[in-house]
XYZ file of C-alpha atoms in Angstrom:
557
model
C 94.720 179.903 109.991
C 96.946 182.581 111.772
C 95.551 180.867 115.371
C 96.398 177.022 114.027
C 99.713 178.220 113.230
C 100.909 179.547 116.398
C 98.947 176.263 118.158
C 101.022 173.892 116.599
C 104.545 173.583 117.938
C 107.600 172.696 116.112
C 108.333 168.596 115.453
C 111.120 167.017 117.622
C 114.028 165.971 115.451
C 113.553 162.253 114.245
C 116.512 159.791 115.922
C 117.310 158.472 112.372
C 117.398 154.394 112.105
C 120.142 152.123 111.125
C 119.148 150.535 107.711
C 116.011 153.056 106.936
C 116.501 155.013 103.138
C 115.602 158.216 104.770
C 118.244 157.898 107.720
C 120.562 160.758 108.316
C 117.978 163.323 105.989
C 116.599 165.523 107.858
C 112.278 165.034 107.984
C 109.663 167.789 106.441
C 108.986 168.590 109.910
C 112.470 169.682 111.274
C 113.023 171.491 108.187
C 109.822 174.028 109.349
C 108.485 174.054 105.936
C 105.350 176.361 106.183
C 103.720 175.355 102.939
C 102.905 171.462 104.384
C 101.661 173.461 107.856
C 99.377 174.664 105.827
C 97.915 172.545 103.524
C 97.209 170.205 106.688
C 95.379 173.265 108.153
C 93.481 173.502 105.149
C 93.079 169.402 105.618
C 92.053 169.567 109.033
C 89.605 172.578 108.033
C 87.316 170.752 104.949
C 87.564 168.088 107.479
C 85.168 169.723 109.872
C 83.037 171.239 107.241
C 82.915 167.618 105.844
C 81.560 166.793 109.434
C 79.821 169.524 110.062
C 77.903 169.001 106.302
C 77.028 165.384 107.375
C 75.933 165.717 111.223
C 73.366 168.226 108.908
C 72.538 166.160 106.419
C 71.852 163.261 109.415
C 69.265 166.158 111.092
C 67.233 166.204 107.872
C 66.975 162.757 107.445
C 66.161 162.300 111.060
C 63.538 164.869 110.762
C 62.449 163.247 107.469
C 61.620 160.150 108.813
C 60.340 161.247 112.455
C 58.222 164.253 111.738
C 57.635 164.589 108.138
C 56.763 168.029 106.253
C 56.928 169.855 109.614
C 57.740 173.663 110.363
C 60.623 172.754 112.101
C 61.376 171.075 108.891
C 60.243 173.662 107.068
C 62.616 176.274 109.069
C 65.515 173.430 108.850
C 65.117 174.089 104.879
C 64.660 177.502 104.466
C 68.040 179.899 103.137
C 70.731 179.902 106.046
C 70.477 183.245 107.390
C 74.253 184.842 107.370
C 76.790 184.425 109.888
C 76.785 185.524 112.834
C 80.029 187.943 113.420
C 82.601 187.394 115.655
C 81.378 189.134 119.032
C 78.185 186.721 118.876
C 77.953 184.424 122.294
C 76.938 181.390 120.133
C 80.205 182.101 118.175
C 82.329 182.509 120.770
C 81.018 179.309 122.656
C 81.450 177.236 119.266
C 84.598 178.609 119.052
C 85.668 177.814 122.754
C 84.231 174.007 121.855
C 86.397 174.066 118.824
C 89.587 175.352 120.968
C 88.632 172.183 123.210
C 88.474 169.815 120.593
C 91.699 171.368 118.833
C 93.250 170.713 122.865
C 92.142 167.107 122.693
C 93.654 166.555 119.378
C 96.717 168.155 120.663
C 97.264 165.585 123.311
C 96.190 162.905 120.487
C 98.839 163.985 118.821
C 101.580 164.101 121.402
C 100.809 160.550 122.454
C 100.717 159.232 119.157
C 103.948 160.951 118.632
C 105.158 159.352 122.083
C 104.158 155.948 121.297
C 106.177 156.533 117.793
C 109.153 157.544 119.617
C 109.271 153.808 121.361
C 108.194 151.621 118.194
C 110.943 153.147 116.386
C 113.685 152.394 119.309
C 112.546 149.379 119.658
C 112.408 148.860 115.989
C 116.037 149.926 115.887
C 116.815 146.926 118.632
C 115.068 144.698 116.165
C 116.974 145.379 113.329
C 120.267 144.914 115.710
C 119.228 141.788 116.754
C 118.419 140.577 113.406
C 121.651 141.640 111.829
C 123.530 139.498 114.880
C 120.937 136.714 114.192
C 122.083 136.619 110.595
C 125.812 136.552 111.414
C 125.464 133.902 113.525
C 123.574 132.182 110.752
C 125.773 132.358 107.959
C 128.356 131.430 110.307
C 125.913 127.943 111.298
C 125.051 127.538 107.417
C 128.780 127.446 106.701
C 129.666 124.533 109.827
C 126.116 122.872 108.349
C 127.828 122.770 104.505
C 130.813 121.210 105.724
C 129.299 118.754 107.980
C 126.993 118.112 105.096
C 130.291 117.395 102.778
C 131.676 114.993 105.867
C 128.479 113.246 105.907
C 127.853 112.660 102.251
C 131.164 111.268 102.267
C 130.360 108.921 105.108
C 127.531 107.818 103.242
C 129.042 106.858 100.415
C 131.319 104.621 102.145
C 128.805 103.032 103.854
C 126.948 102.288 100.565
C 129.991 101.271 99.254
C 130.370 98.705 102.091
C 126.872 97.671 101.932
C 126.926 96.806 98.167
C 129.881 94.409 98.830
C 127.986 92.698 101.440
C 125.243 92.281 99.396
C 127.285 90.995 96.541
C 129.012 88.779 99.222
C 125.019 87.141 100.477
C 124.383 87.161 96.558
C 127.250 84.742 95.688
C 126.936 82.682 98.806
C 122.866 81.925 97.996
C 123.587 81.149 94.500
C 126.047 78.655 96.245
C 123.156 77.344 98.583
C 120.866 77.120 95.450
C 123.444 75.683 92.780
C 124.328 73.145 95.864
C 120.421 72.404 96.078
C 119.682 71.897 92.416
C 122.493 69.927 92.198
C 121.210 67.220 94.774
C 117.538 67.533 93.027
C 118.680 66.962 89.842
C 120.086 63.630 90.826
C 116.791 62.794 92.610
C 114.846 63.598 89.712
C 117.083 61.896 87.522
C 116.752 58.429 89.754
C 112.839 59.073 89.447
C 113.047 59.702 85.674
C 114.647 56.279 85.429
C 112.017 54.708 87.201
C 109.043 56.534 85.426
C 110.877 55.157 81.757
C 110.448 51.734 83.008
C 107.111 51.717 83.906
C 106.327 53.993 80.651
C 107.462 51.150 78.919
C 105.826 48.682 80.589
C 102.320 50.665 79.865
C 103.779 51.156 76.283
C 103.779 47.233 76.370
C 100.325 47.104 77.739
C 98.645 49.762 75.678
C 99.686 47.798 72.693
C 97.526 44.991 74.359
C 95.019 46.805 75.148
C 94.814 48.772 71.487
C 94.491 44.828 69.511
C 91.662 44.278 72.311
C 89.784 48.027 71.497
C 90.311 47.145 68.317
C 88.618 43.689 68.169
C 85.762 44.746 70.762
C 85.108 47.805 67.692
C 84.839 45.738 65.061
C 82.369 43.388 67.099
C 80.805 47.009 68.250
C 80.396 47.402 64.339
C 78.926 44.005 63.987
C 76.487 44.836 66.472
C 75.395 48.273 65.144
C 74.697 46.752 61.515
C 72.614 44.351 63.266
C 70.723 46.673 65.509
C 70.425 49.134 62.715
C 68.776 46.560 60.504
C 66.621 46.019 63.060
C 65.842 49.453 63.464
C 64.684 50.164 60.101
C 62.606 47.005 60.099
C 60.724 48.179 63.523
C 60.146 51.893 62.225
C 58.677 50.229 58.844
C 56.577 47.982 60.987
C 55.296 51.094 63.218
C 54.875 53.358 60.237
C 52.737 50.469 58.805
C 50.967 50.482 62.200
C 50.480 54.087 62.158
C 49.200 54.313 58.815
C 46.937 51.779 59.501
C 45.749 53.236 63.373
C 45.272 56.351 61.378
C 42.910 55.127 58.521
C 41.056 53.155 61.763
C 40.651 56.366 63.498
C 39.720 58.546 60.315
C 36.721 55.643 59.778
C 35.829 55.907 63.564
C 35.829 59.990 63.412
C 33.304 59.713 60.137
C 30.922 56.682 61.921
C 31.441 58.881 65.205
C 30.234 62.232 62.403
C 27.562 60.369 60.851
C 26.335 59.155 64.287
C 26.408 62.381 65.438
C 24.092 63.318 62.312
C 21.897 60.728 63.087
C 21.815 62.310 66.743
C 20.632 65.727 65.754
C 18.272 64.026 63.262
C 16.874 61.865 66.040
C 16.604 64.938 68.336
C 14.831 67.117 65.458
C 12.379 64.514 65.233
C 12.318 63.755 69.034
C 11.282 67.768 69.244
C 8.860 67.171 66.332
C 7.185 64.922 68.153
C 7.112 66.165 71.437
C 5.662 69.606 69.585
C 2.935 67.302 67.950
C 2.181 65.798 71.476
C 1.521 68.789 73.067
C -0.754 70.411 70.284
C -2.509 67.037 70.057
C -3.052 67.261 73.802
C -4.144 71.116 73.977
C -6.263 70.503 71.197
C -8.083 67.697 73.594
C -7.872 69.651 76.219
C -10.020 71.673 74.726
C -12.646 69.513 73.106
C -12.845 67.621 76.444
C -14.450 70.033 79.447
C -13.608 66.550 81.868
C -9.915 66.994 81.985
C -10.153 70.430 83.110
C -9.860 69.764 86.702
C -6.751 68.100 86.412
C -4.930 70.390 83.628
C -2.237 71.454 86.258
C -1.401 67.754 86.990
C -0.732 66.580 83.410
C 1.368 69.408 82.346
C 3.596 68.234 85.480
C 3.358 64.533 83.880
C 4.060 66.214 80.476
C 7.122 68.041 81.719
C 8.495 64.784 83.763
C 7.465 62.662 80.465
C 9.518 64.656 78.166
C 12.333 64.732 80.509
C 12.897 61.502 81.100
C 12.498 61.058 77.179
C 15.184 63.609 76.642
C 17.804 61.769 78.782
C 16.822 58.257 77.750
C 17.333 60.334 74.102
C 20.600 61.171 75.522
C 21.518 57.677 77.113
C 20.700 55.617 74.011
C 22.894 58.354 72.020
C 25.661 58.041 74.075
C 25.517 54.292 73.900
C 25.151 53.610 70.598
C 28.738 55.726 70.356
C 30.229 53.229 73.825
C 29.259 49.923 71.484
C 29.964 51.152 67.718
C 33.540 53.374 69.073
C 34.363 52.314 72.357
C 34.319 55.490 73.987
C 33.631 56.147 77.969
C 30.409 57.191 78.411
C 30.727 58.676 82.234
C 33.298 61.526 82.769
C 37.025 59.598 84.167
C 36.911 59.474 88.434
C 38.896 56.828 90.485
C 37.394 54.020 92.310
C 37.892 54.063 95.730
C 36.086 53.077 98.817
C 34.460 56.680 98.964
C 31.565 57.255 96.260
C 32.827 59.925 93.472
C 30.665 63.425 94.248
C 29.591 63.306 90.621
C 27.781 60.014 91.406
C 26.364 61.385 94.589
C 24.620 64.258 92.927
C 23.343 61.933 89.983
C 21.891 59.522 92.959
C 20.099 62.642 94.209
C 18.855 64.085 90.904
C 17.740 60.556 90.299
C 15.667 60.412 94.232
C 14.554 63.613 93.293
C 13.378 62.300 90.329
C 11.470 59.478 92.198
C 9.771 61.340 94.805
C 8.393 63.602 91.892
C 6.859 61.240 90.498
C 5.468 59.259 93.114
C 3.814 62.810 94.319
C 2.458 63.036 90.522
C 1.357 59.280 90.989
C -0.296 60.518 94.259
C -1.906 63.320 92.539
C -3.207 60.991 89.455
C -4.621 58.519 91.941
C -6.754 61.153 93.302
C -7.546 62.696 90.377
C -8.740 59.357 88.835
C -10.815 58.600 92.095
C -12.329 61.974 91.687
C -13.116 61.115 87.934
C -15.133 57.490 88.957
C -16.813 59.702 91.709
C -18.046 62.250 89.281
C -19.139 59.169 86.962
C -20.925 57.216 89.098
C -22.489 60.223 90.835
C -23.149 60.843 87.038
C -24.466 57.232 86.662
C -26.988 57.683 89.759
C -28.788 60.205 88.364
C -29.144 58.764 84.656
C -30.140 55.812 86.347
C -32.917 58.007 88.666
C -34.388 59.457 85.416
C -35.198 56.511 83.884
C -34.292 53.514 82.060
C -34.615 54.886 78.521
C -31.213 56.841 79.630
C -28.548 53.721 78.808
C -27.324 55.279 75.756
C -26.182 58.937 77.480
C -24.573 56.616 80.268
C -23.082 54.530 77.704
C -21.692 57.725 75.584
C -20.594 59.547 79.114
C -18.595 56.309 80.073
C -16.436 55.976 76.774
C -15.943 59.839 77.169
C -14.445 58.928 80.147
C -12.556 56.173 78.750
C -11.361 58.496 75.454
C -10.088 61.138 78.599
C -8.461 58.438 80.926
C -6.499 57.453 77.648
C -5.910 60.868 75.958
C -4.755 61.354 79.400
C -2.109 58.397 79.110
C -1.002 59.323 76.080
C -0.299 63.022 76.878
C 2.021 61.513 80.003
C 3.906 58.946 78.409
C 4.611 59.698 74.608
C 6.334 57.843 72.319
C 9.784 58.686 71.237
C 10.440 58.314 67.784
C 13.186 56.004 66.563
C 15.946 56.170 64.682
C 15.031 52.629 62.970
C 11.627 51.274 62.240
C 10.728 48.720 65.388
C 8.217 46.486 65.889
C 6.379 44.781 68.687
C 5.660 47.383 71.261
C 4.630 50.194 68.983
C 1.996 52.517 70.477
C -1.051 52.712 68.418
C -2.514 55.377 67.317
C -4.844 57.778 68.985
C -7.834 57.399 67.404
C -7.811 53.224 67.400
C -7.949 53.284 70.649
C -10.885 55.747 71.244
C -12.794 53.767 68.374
C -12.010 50.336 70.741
C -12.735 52.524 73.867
C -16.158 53.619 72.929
C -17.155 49.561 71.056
C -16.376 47.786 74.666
C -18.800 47.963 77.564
C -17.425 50.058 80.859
C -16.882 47.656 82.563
C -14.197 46.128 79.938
C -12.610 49.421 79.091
C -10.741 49.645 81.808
C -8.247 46.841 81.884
C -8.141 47.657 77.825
C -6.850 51.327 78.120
C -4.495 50.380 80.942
C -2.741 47.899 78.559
C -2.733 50.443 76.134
C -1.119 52.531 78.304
C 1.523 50.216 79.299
C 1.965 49.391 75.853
C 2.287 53.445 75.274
C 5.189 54.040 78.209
C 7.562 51.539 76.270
C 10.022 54.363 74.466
C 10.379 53.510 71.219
C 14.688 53.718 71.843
C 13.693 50.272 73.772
C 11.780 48.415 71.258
C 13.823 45.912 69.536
C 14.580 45.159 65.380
C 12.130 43.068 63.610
C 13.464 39.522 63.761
C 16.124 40.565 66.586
C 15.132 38.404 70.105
C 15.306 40.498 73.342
C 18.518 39.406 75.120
C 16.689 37.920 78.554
C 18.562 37.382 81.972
C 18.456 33.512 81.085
C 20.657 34.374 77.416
C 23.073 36.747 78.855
C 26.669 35.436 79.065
C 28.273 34.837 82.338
C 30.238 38.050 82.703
C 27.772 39.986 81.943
C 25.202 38.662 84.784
C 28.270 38.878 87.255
C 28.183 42.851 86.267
C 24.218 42.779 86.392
C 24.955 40.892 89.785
C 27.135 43.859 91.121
C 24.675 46.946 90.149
C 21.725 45.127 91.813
C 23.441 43.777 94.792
C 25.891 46.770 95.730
C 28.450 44.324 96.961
C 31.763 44.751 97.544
C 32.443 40.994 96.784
C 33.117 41.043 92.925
C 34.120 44.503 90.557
C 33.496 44.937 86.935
C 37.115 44.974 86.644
C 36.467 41.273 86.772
C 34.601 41.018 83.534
C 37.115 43.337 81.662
C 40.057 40.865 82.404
C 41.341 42.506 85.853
C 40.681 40.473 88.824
C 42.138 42.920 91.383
C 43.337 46.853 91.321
C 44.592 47.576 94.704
C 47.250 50.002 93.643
C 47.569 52.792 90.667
C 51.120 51.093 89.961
C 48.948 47.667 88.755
C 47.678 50.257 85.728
C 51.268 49.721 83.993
C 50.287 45.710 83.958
C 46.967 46.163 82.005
C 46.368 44.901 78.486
C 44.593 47.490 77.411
C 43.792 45.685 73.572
C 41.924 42.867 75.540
C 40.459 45.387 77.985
C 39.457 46.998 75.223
C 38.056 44.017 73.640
C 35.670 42.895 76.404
C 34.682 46.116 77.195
C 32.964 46.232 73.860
C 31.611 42.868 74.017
C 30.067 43.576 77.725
C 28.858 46.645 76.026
C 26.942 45.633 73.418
C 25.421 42.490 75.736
C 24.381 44.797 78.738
C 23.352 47.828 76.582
C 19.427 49.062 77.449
C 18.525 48.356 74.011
C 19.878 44.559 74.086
C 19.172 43.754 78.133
C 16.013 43.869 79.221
C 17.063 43.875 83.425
C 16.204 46.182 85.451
C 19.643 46.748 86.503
C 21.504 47.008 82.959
C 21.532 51.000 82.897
C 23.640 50.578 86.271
C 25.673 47.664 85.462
C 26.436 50.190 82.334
C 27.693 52.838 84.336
C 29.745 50.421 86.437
C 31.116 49.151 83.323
C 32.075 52.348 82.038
C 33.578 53.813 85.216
C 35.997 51.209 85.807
C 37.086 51.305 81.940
C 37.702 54.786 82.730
C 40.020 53.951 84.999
C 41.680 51.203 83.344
C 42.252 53.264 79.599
C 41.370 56.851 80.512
C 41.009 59.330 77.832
C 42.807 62.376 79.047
């Protein structure tokens, strides 16, 4: 302490500065008060034991995180050993360090001191230059208040001016405008004369016109109570119509049920029959070991049989509803110069149909040659035993006979009716054995082929007791031009013809058909060409002709 006191030297006097609350006091420093020397000394002092503590402190850590738990640790943590005294050379040198530092912070403190010195003279310039700055602006805020009291008064005789200048543009436009109105108001009141005279004169002619309105109403009236009248008398007349379309259609819808009845009935006994067929001919099948050869053959002719006697089933069904309703019987397609693909694929089912059965013919022809082989090979060699053998040759030929026609039969069987028919029944099975086996061999032949011809009539074709067949020579003139078309193919005549259209070139001509009288002859031609009625080989066609273009002419949909 003693050595830091005698170090530091005494503190130049201040120069004190205009303005400052501590001017013209003398500072702590030129009064040589001891007791502040010393408490900085004791400042400065805890300061470097502050330092000296933390450069310490820094060593452990350092050593902490370099070396770990080492002796030099170890030693760094053991109990400082006491200080060394005064004569020591580690003492001395750390004391001649410390008078070096103390030297450094001497000249610190002189510059710092310097560099004072100047920021307070030229803080005392500063504060002379600012108090001239403000004299010279008070004396510029007082010019600036009275300028500012010239020039408000300026302005307000300027505003003054301007607001009689605008007053004086004010009163000459209303003069403009009062001047302007003036002259339009005498226009408009020239126009306004002229627009009273011509209201009057429409006054004068809406009057006119009002007696006219008034006399066209009352004839407008007239009119109405006429057309009202005959209104009501129409709607009477077409709920009559109605009424009476509606009790038509509710009797077609129960003939159309009941046919329908009959239809399943006739198809019940249709499978009936075609289930007694075929146990009639398995049961001959097996009671006769000649047909066994040919087994695989007549179950084709069954299976083409009953087909064809399912959709002649079909046809008849369908028309028997065309001739008792008048309904199409062929889905609705145009007629154009192209053939409809529906009819195309019936033309091949039907080609199809053809060429199966001409291979089954093929196949029955040799069959049946194979049969009169094995029966005259058969005959030979009754015939090479002796002459007392006539009766076995006779009893093997009416086998043969019974198989031929059991074998007829079996193809083509009868379809039951709906109706009990006469003239081309088939008989029964068992008559014609009997005649079979009572007529020589050489008879039976032509005998069970016109049984079997009499057998392949359906029974849907045979005609009512009493009822003629309708032949090509009794069929009406329309109806043979139809039956004319189907056979011929020709281009030359249509059946729209017959049904009271002699030409359709267009789909607008449609709109000009009278469909009550197409109607009409569409059910007479109907019930002339049906298959049941027409015996012609073309009548099924001429059918299907019929029906197409009365599809077109009144379709359904």
């Amino acid at each position: 302490m003693a050595t830091l006191r005698r170090s530091l030297p005494s503190a130049a006097t201040a120069v004190p500065r205009p303005g400052h609350p501590t001017a013209g006091a003398p500072s702590a420093p030129a009064q040589g008060s001891p007791l502040l020397r010393d408490a900085l000394l004791l400042r400065l002092i805890r300061h470097f034991r502050l330092l000296g503590m933390s450069g310490a402190f820094g060593r452990w850590l350092l050593l902490l995180a370099t070396g770990g738990f080492d002796p030099q640790l170890i030693h760094a943590l053991r109990p400082a050993v006491p200080a060394p005294k005064a004569t020591d050379p580690k003492t001395l040198k750390r004391a001649s360090v410390q008078e070096a530092e103390i030297a450094r912070l001497r000249e610190r403190l002189a510059a710092a001191e310097a560099d004072s010195e100047s920021k307070g003279r030229a803080l005392t310039l500063a504060q002379r230059q600012l108090a001239t700055a403000t004299d010279r602006r008070r004396v510029a805020e007082a010019g600036g208040k009275h300028a500012i009291g010239e020039l408000s008064k300026l302005q307000l005789d300027a505003g003054r001016a301007r607001a009689m200048e605008a007053e004086l543009d004010a009163l000459q436009e209303a003069e403009a405008t009062l001047l302007d109105d003036t002259r339009r108001l005498a226009i408009e009141a020239g126009v306004l004369a002229a627009e009273l005279h011509a209201e009057e004169r429409s006054g004068a002619h809406a009057r006119e016109l009002v007696v006219s309105c008034h006399a066209a109403l009352l004839r407008a009236q007239d009119d109405q109570r006429r057309c009202l009248e005959h209104n009501q008398a129409t709607q009477r007349k077409g709920i009559a119509r109605c009424a009476a379309q509606q009790s038509a259609m509710a009797a077609d819808l129960r003939e159309l049920a009941a046919l329908f009845g009959r239809a399943a009935a006739q198809k019940k006994a249709l499978a009936a029959a075609r289930r007694r067929t075929h146990e009639e001919s398995e049961r001959r099948l097996r009671l006769e070991p000649v047909r066994e050869p040919t087994s695989a053959v007549l179950t084709a002719e069954k299976q083409i049989a009953s087909r064809k006697q399912t959709e002649k089933q079909e046809r008849s069904t369908t028309n028997v509803a065309v001739k008792q309703l008048g309904l199409q019987a062929v889905p609705p397609a145009e007629i154009d110069a192209k053939t409809p693909t529906w009819l195309k694929r019936a033309d091949m089912k039907q080609e199809a149909e053809k060429q199966k059965q001409a291979e089954v013919e093929v196949l029955r022809t040799k069959v049946q040659a194979r049969k009169e082989e094995v029966q005259k090979a058969a005959v030979a060699k009754a015939e090479g035993r002796g002459g007392g053998q006539s009766a076995a040759k006779k009893a093997a030929e009416a086998k043969a006979e019974a198989a031929r026609q059991a074998t007829a039969q079996a193809t083509q069987a009868p379809k039951p009716a709906p109706q009990p028919k006469a003239g081309a029944q088939a008989k029964p099975a068992g008559q014609a054995k009997k005649g079979a086996q009572a007529q020589p061999a050489a008879q039976a032949k032509p005998s069970a082929q016109a049984k079997t011809d009499a057998q392949a009539k359906p029974a849907a074709q045979a005609k009512p007791a009493g009822a003629a067949p309708a032949t090509v020579e009794s069929v009406p003139e329309a109806a043979l031009q139809v039956l004319r078309h189907a056979s011929t193919h020709a281009t030359a005549y249509s059946p729209f013809s017959a049904l009271g259209v002699p030409k359709l070139a267009a789909a607008r001509e449609l709109n000009t058909v009278n469909k009550r009288e197409v109607l009409k002859k569409y059910r007479k031609l109907a019930l002339q060409l049906h298959p049941d009625k027409c015996e012609h080989q073309y009548a099924q066609e001429a059918m299907v002709a019929l029906n197409k273009a009365f599809a077109v002419l009144i379709p359904t949909n």
